[in-house]
PDB file of C-alpha atoms in Angstrom:
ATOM      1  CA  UNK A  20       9.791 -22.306 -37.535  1.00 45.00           C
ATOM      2  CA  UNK A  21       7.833 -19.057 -37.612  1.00 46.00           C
ATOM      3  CA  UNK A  22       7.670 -17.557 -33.999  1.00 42.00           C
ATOM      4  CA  UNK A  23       4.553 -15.340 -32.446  1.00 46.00           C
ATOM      5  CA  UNK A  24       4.926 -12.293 -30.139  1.00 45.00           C
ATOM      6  CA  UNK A  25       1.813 -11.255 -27.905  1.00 47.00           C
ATOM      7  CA  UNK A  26       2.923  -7.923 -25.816  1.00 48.00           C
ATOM      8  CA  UNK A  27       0.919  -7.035 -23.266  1.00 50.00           C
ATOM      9  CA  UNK A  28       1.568  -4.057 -21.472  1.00 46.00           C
ATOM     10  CA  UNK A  29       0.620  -2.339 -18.114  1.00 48.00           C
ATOM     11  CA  UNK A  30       0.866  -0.211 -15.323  1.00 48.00           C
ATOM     12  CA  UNK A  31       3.026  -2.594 -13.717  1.00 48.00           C
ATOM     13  CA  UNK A  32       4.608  -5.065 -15.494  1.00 51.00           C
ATOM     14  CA  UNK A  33       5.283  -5.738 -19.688  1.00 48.00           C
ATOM     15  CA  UNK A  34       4.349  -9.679 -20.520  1.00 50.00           C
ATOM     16  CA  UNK A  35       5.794 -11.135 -23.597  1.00 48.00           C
ATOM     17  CA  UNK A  36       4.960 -14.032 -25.046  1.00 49.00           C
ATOM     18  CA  UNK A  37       6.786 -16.087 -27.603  1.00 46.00           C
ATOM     19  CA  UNK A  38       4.786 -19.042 -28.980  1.00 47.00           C
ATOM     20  CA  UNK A  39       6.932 -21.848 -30.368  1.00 46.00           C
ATOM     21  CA  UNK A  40       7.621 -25.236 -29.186  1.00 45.00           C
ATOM     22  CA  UNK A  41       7.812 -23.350 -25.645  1.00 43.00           C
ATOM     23  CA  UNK A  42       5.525 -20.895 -23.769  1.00 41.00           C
ATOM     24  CA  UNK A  43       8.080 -18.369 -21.997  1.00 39.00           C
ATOM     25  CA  UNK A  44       7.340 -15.218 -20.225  1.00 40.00           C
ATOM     26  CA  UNK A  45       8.971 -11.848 -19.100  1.00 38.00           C
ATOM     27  CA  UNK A  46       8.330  -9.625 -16.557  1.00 41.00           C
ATOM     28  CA  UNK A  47      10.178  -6.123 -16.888  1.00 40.00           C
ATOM     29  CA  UNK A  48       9.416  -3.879 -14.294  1.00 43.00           C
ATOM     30  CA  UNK A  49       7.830  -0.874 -15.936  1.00 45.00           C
ATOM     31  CA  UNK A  50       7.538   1.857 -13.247  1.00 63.00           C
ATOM     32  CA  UNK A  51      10.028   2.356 -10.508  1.00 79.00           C
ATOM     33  CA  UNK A  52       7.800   4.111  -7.996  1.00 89.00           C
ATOM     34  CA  UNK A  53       4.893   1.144  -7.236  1.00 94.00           C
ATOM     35  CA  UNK A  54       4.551  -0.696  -4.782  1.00 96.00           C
ATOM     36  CA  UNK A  55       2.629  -3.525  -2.855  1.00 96.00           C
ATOM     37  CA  UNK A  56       0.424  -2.834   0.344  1.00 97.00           C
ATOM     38  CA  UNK A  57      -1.376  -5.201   1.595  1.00 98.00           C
ATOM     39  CA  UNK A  58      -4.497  -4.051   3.618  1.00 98.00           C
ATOM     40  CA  UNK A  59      -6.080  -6.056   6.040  1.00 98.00           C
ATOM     41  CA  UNK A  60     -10.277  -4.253   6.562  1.00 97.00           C
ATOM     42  CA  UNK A  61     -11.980  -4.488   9.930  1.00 96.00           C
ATOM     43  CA  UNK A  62     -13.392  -7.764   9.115  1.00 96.00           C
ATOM     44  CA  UNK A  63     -10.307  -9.603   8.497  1.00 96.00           C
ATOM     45  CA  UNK A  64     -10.607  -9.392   4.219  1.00 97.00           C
ATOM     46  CA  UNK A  65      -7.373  -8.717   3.118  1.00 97.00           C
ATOM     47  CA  UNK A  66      -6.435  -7.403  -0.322  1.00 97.00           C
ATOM     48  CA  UNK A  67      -3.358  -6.201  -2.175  1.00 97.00           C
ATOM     49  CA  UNK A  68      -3.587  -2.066  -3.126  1.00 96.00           C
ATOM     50  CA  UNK A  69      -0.616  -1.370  -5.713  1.00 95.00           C
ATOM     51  CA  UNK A  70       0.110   2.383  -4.541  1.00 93.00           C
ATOM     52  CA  UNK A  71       2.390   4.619  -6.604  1.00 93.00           C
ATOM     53  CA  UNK A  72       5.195   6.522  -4.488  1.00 92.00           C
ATOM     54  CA  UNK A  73       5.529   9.150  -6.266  1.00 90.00           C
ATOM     55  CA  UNK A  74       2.319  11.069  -6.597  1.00 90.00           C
ATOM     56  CA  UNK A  75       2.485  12.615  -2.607  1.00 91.00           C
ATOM     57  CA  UNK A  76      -0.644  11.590  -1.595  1.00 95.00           C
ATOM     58  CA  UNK A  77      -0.958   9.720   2.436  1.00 97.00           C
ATOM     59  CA  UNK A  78      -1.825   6.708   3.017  1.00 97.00           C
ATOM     60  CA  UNK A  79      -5.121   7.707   4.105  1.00 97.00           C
ATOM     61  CA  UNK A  80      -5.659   9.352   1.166  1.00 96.00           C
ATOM     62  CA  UNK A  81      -4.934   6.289  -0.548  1.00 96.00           C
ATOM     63  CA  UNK A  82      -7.339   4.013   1.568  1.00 97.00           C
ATOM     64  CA  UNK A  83     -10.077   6.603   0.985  1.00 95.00           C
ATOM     65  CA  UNK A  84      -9.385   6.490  -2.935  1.00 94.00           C
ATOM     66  CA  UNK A  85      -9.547   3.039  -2.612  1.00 95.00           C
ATOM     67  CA  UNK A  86     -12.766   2.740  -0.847  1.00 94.00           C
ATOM     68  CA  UNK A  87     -12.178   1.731   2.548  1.00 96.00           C
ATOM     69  CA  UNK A  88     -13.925   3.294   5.373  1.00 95.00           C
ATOM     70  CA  UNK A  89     -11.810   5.955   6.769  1.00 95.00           C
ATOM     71  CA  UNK A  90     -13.631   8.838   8.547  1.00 93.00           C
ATOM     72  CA  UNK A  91     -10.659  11.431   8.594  1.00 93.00           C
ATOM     73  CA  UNK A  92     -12.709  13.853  10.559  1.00 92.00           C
ATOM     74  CA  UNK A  93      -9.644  16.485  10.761  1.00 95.00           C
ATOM     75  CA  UNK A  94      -8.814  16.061   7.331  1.00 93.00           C
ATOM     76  CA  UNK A  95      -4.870  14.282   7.711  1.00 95.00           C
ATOM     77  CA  UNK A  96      -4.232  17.418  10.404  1.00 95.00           C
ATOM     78  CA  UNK A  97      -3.118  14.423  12.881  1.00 95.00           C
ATOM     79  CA  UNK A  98      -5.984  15.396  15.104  1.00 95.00           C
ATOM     80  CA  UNK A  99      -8.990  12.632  15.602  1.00 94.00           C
ATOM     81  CA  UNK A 100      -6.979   9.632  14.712  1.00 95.00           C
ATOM     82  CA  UNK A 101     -10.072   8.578  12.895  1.00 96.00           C
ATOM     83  CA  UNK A 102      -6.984   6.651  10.462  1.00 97.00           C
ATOM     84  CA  UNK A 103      -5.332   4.699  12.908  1.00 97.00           C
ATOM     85  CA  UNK A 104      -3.538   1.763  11.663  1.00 98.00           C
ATOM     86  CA  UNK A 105      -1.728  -1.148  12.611  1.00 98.00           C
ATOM     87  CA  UNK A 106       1.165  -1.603  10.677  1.00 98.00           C
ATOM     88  CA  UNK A 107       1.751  -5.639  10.600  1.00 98.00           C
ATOM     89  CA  UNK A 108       4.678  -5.908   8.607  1.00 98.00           C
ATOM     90  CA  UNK A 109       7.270  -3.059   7.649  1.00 98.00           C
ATOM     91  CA  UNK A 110       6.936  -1.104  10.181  1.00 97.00           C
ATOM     92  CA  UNK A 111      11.293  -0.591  10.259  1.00 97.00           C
ATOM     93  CA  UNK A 112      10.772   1.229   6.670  1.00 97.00           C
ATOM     94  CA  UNK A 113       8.874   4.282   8.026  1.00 97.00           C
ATOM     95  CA  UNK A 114      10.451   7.232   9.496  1.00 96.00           C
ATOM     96  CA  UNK A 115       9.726   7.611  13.258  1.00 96.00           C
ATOM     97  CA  UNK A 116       6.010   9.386  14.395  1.00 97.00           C
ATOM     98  CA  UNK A 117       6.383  12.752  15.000  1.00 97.00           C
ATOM     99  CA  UNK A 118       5.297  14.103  18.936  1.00 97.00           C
ATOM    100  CA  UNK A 119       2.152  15.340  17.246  1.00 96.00           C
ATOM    101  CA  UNK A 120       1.190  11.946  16.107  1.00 97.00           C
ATOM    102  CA  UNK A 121       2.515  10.152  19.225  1.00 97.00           C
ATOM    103  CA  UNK A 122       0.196  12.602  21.290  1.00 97.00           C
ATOM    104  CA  UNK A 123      -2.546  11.314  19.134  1.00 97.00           C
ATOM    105  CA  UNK A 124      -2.324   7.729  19.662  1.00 97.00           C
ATOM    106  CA  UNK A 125      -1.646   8.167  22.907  1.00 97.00           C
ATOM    107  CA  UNK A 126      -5.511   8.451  23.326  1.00 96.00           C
ATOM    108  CA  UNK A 127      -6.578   5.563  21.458  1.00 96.00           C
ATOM    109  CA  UNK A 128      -7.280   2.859  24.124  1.00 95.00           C
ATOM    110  CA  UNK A 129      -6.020  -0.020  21.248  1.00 95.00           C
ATOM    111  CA  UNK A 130      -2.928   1.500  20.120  1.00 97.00           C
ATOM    112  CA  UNK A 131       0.289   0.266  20.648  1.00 97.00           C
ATOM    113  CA  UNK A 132       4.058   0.024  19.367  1.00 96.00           C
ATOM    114  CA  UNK A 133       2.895  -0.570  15.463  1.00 98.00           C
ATOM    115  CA  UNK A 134       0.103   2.240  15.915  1.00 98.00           C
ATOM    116  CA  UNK A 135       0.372   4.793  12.955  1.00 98.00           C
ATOM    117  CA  UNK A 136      -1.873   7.678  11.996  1.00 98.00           C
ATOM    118  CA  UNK A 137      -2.718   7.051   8.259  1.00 98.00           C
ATOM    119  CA  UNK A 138      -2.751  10.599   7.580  1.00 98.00           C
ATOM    120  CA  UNK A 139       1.112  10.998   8.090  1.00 98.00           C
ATOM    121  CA  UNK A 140       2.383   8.115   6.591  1.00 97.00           C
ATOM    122  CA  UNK A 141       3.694   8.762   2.837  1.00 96.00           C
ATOM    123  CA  UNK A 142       5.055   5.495   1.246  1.00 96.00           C
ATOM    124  CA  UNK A 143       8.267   5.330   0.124  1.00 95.00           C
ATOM    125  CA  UNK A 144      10.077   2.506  -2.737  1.00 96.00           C
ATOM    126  CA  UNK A 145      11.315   0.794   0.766  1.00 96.00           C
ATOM    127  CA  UNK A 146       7.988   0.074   2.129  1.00 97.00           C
ATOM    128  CA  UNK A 147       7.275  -2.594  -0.632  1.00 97.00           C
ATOM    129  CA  UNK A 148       5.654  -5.138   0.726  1.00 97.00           C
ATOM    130  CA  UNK A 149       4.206  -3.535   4.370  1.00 98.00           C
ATOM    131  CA  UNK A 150       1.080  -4.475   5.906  1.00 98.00           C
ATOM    132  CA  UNK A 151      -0.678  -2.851   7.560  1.00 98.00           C
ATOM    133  CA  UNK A 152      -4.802  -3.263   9.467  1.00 98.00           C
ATOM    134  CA  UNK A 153      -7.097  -0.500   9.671  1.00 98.00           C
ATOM    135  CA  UNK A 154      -8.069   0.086  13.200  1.00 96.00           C
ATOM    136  CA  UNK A 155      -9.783   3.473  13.263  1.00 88.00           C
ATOM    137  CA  UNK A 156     -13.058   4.120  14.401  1.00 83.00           C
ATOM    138  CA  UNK A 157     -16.312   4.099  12.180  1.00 85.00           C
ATOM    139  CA  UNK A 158     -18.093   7.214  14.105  1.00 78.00           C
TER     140      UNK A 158
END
């Protein structure tokens, strides 16, 4: 019985296809160093951002490449809080807030235990799957 092979490849994932009598499929992991964040906007929309870990970029960065609203007045110094986020789920997988960034979310009136700067958080292979809210202001 002749057989047909569709590959389709990309950034995340190779599918293969072999038609026969059966339809099966494949997924190989391609790249190591990508991962799943789900980001939950202002208004509640959520969406899935697949974020590579190793190109040393913050997670504000990231939201701002991704075109969410993130004012980043200081520029990631860890100084307006501007990127404050809630991080929903994961929160075990980052390394602990340094003073500087506890000092700054110390003077949000919203922030509390999952509060994270944006601009100091660089994702790692073990925060796959983390969730987090934006929370920072607009102005």
């Amino acid at each position: 019985m002749p057989k047909c092979v569709q590959i389709c490849v990309s950034r995340s994932k190779i599918d293969i296809q072999i038609h026969h009598s059966k339809r099966y499929k494949y997924f190989l992991a391609m790249d190591d160093n990508l991962i799943q964040v789900t980001v939950i906007d202002r208004d509640g929309t959520e969406n899935i951002l697949e974020v590579p870990t190793d190109i040393n970029l913050s997670l504000m960065e990231i939201l701002k490449a991704s075109d969410y609203e993130i004012l980043a007045t200081c520029g990631g110094m860890a100084l307006c809080a501007t990127c404050h986020v809630e991080v929903v789920e994961g929160l075990h997988t980052l390394p602990q807030a340094s003073d500087q960034e506890l000092d700054m979310l110390d003077t949000l009136p919203d922030a509390d235990d999952q509060s994270r700067l944006a601009c100091q958080m660089y994702l790692q292979n073990n925060n796959n799957g983390m969730k987090i809210k934006i929370k920072g202001a607009l102005q």
